[in-house]
């Protein structure tokens, strides 16, 4: 009887271990725009209204620099600042700005990721990967890897899904992750999985 109990106990331990290794079903949460991003964008919109939509890059730039000075570790805010550079086709200035940020702190996952966004192709993947190595729990590094790998030539959809799932686990409210992974499954004609992530995307709004 003692031997049988040992066998049963061993089987139970194996079952628990197997269950713990099973991938949890992803969940989504309602997305809330970071307060510093809302404040910066509201200020930029007020500036645009005051200048009758004639504001130039040089008018907007100090607005975002002000909020970045107050929130230096906000990747979301830096992404908005990068979008400002892009909107005014200031690519060289953007690249110089974020290269300087990276050179000042090459061990920062955020600076590494942000500079990687200024590059393209394999260079972006190199910097995004480094960002995940510097901080495996940095959401944007994992999200960046997911996006870069699915856009690579040839794409690595299996690894892209891995990184996207890690990003989802780190921040279940960021909306864009869900349609990205749904799109991968749709292209693979895996419609049940595509529908699952499309439904999760609806939860974030």
Short mmCIF file of C-alpha atoms in Angstrom, two decimals:
data_model
loop_
_atom_site.label_atom_id
_atom_site.label_comp_id
_atom_site.label_asym_id
_atom_site.label_seq_id
_atom_site.Cartn_x
_atom_site.Cartn_y
_atom_site.Cartn_z
CA UNK A 1 0.00 0.00 0.00
CA UNK A 2 2.87 2.37 0.84
CA UNK A 3 4.36 1.70 -2.61
CA UNK A 4 1.01 2.47 -4.26
CA UNK A 5 0.78 5.75 -2.32
CA UNK A 6 4.25 6.72 -3.53
CA UNK A 7 3.21 6.00 -7.13
CA UNK A 8 0.03 8.06 -6.71
CA UNK A 9 1.93 10.92 -5.11
CA UNK A 10 4.47 10.89 -7.90
CA UNK A 11 1.75 10.94 -10.53
CA UNK A 12 0.07 13.88 -8.80
CA UNK A 13 3.34 15.85 -8.74
CA UNK A 14 3.84 15.18 -12.46
CA UNK A 15 0.27 16.25 -13.20
CA UNK A 16 0.67 19.52 -11.29
CA UNK A 17 3.99 20.22 -13.03
CA UNK A 18 2.44 19.54 -16.43
CA UNK A 19 -0.48 21.84 -15.68
CA UNK A 20 1.82 24.62 -14.53
CA UNK A 21 3.69 24.39 -17.83
CA UNK A 22 0.53 24.66 -19.90
CA UNK A 23 0.19 28.03 -21.60
CA UNK A 24 -2.43 30.20 -19.98
CA UNK A 25 -5.14 31.60 -22.20
CA UNK A 26 -4.44 35.28 -22.92
CA UNK A 27 -6.67 37.90 -21.36
CA UNK A 28 -7.14 41.55 -22.30
CA UNK A 29 -7.82 44.71 -20.33
CA UNK A 30 -9.24 48.12 -21.21
CA UNK A 31 -6.50 50.43 -22.47
CA UNK A 32 -5.93 53.74 -20.72
CA UNK A 33 -3.68 56.30 -22.40
CA UNK A 34 -0.75 57.22 -20.11
CA UNK A 35 -1.39 60.54 -18.36
CA UNK A 36 1.83 62.12 -19.64
CA UNK A 37 0.91 61.27 -23.25
CA UNK A 38 -2.55 62.78 -22.83
CA UNK A 39 -1.06 65.92 -21.31
CA UNK A 40 1.53 66.34 -24.07
CA UNK A 41 -0.95 65.72 -26.87
CA UNK A 42 -3.54 68.03 -25.31
CA UNK A 43 -0.92 70.78 -25.07
CA UNK A 44 0.10 70.20 -28.70
CA UNK A 45 -3.54 70.40 -29.81
CA UNK A 46 -4.04 73.62 -27.85
CA UNK A 47 -0.94 75.05 -29.53
CA UNK A 48 -2.26 74.06 -32.96
CA UNK A 49 -5.57 75.78 -32.23
CA UNK A 50 -3.84 78.92 -30.97
CA UNK A 51 -1.71 79.12 -34.10
CA UNK A 52 -4.64 78.33 -36.41
CA UNK A 53 -3.05 75.02 -37.44
CA UNK A 54 0.03 76.88 -38.72
CA UNK A 55 2.32 75.46 -36.01
CA UNK A 56 5.69 74.20 -37.19
CA UNK A 57 7.94 71.45 -35.92
CA UNK A 58 9.93 74.02 -33.95
CA UNK A 59 6.71 75.05 -32.18
CA UNK A 60 5.73 71.54 -31.16
CA UNK A 61 9.18 70.25 -30.24
CA UNK A 62 9.52 72.20 -26.94
CA UNK A 63 6.12 70.92 -25.83
CA UNK A 64 7.20 67.29 -26.02
CA UNK A 65 10.67 68.04 -24.66
CA UNK A 66 9.01 69.64 -21.63
CA UNK A 67 6.93 66.56 -20.87
CA UNK A 68 9.84 64.21 -21.59
CA UNK A 69 11.92 66.15 -19.06
CA UNK A 70 9.15 65.51 -16.53
CA UNK A 71 8.73 61.85 -17.58
CA UNK A 72 12.15 60.71 -18.90
CA UNK A 73 11.34 57.00 -18.62
CA UNK A 74 8.06 57.06 -20.55
CA UNK A 75 8.53 55.05 -23.72
CA UNK A 76 5.00 55.97 -24.78
CA UNK A 77 5.86 59.66 -24.62
CA UNK A 78 9.07 59.13 -26.59
CA UNK A 79 7.10 57.25 -29.24
CA UNK A 80 4.81 60.30 -29.57
CA UNK A 81 7.90 62.50 -29.92
CA UNK A 82 9.23 60.19 -32.63
CA UNK A 83 5.88 60.45 -34.40
CA UNK A 84 6.29 64.23 -34.35
CA UNK A 85 9.66 63.93 -36.07
CA UNK A 86 8.10 61.55 -38.60
CA UNK A 87 5.13 63.80 -39.27
CA UNK A 88 7.41 66.66 -40.24
CA UNK A 89 9.81 64.39 -42.13
CA UNK A 90 12.68 65.14 -39.77
CA UNK A 91 14.23 61.67 -40.07
CA UNK A 92 17.85 62.73 -39.73
CA UNK A 93 17.12 64.85 -36.66
CA UNK A 94 15.12 62.01 -35.11
CA UNK A 95 17.94 59.55 -35.69
CA UNK A 96 20.54 61.92 -34.24
CA UNK A 97 18.38 62.63 -31.19
CA UNK A 98 17.82 58.97 -30.37
CA UNK A 99 21.36 57.90 -31.19
CA UNK A 100 22.56 60.46 -28.65
CA UNK A 101 20.04 59.08 -26.12
CA UNK A 102 21.35 55.57 -26.76
CA UNK A 103 25.02 56.57 -26.66
CA UNK A 104 24.44 58.27 -23.31
CA UNK A 105 23.09 55.02 -21.80
CA UNK A 106 23.64 51.93 -23.98
CA UNK A 107 22.51 49.69 -21.12
CA UNK A 108 19.04 51.24 -21.09
CA UNK A 109 16.44 48.94 -22.64
CA UNK A 110 14.29 51.95 -23.45
CA UNK A 111 17.06 53.92 -25.20
CA UNK A 112 18.08 50.79 -27.11
CA UNK A 113 14.54 50.13 -28.28
CA UNK A 114 13.90 53.74 -29.25
CA UNK A 115 17.07 53.95 -31.31
CA UNK A 116 16.18 50.61 -32.92
CA UNK A 117 12.89 52.18 -34.08
CA UNK A 118 14.91 54.75 -36.03
CA UNK A 119 16.67 52.06 -38.00
CA UNK A 120 15.24 49.32 -40.19
CA UNK A 121 15.49 45.70 -41.21
CA UNK A 122 18.06 43.60 -39.39
CA UNK A 123 19.43 46.62 -37.53
CA UNK A 124 16.09 47.17 -35.83
CA UNK A 125 15.92 43.48 -34.88
CA UNK A 126 19.43 43.69 -33.44
CA UNK A 127 18.53 46.60 -31.18
CA UNK A 128 15.12 45.25 -30.20
CA UNK A 129 16.70 41.94 -29.25
CA UNK A 130 19.32 43.74 -27.19
CA UNK A 131 16.52 45.62 -25.42
CA UNK A 132 14.88 42.30 -24.42
CA UNK A 133 18.25 41.01 -23.21
CA UNK A 134 18.83 44.12 -21.11
CA UNK A 135 15.35 43.83 -19.63
CA UNK A 136 13.36 40.67 -20.49
CA UNK A 137 10.24 42.23 -18.94
CA UNK A 138 10.36 45.42 -20.99
CA UNK A 139 7.08 45.45 -22.90
CA UNK A 140 8.25 47.54 -25.84
CA UNK A 141 11.30 45.41 -26.50
CA UNK A 142 9.14 42.32 -26.83
CA UNK A 143 6.52 44.14 -28.87
CA UNK A 144 9.23 45.52 -31.16
CA UNK A 145 10.68 42.06 -31.73
CA UNK A 146 7.24 40.68 -32.56
CA UNK A 147 6.61 43.43 -35.10
CA UNK A 148 10.10 43.28 -36.64
CA UNK A 149 10.20 39.50 -37.04
CA UNK A 150 6.85 39.29 -38.81
CA UNK A 151 8.04 42.01 -41.20
CA UNK A 152 11.43 40.40 -41.82
CA UNK A 153 12.38 38.78 -45.11
CA UNK A 154 11.66 35.94 -44.69
CA UNK A 155 9.30 36.48 -41.76
CA UNK A 156 9.71 34.40 -38.63
CA UNK A 157 6.08 34.14 -37.56
CA UNK A 158 6.69 31.51 -34.87
CA UNK A 159 9.17 33.69 -32.99
CA UNK A 160 7.04 36.75 -33.66
CA UNK A 161 4.09 35.08 -31.93
CA UNK A 162 6.35 34.19 -28.97
CA UNK A 163 7.39 37.79 -28.49
CA UNK A 164 3.87 39.10 -28.97
CA UNK A 165 2.54 36.67 -26.36
CA UNK A 166 5.24 37.80 -23.93
CA UNK A 167 4.28 41.41 -24.64
CA UNK A 168 0.60 40.58 -24.01
CA UNK A 169 1.45 39.00 -20.70
CA UNK A 170 3.43 42.09 -19.67
CA UNK A 171 0.76 44.57 -20.77
CA UNK A 172 -2.62 43.00 -21.56
CA UNK A 173 -4.19 46.39 -22.28
CA UNK A 174 -2.08 47.62 -25.20
CA UNK A 175 -4.50 47.39 -28.14
CA UNK A 176 -2.19 46.99 -31.15
CA UNK A 177 -0.73 43.68 -30.00
CA UNK A 178 -3.99 41.82 -30.56
CA UNK A 179 -4.70 42.68 -34.23
CA UNK A 180 -1.03 42.08 -34.99
CA UNK A 181 -1.15 38.50 -33.80
CA UNK A 182 -4.64 38.03 -35.25
CA UNK A 183 -3.22 39.05 -38.60
CA UNK A 184 -0.51 36.41 -38.40
CA UNK A 185 -3.07 33.70 -37.72
CA UNK A 186 -5.35 35.03 -40.44
CA UNK A 187 -2.52 34.79 -42.98
CA UNK A 188 -1.97 31.18 -41.83
CA UNK A 189 -5.70 30.51 -42.31
CA UNK A 190 -5.92 29.66 -38.61
CA UNK A 191 -9.28 31.39 -38.30
CA UNK A 192 -10.23 30.24 -34.77
CA UNK A 193 -7.02 31.75 -33.33
CA UNK A 194 -7.40 34.87 -35.46
CA UNK A 195 -10.95 35.34 -34.16
CA UNK A 196 -9.83 34.79 -30.56
CA UNK A 197 -7.33 37.64 -30.71
CA UNK A 198 -9.72 39.87 -32.65
CA UNK A 199 -12.24 39.45 -29.82
CA UNK A 200 -9.55 40.24 -27.24
CA UNK A 201 -8.74 43.42 -29.15
CA UNK A 202 -12.37 44.53 -28.71
CA UNK A 203 -11.92 44.25 -24.93
CA UNK A 204 -9.16 46.89 -24.92
CA UNK A 205 -11.37 49.68 -26.27
#
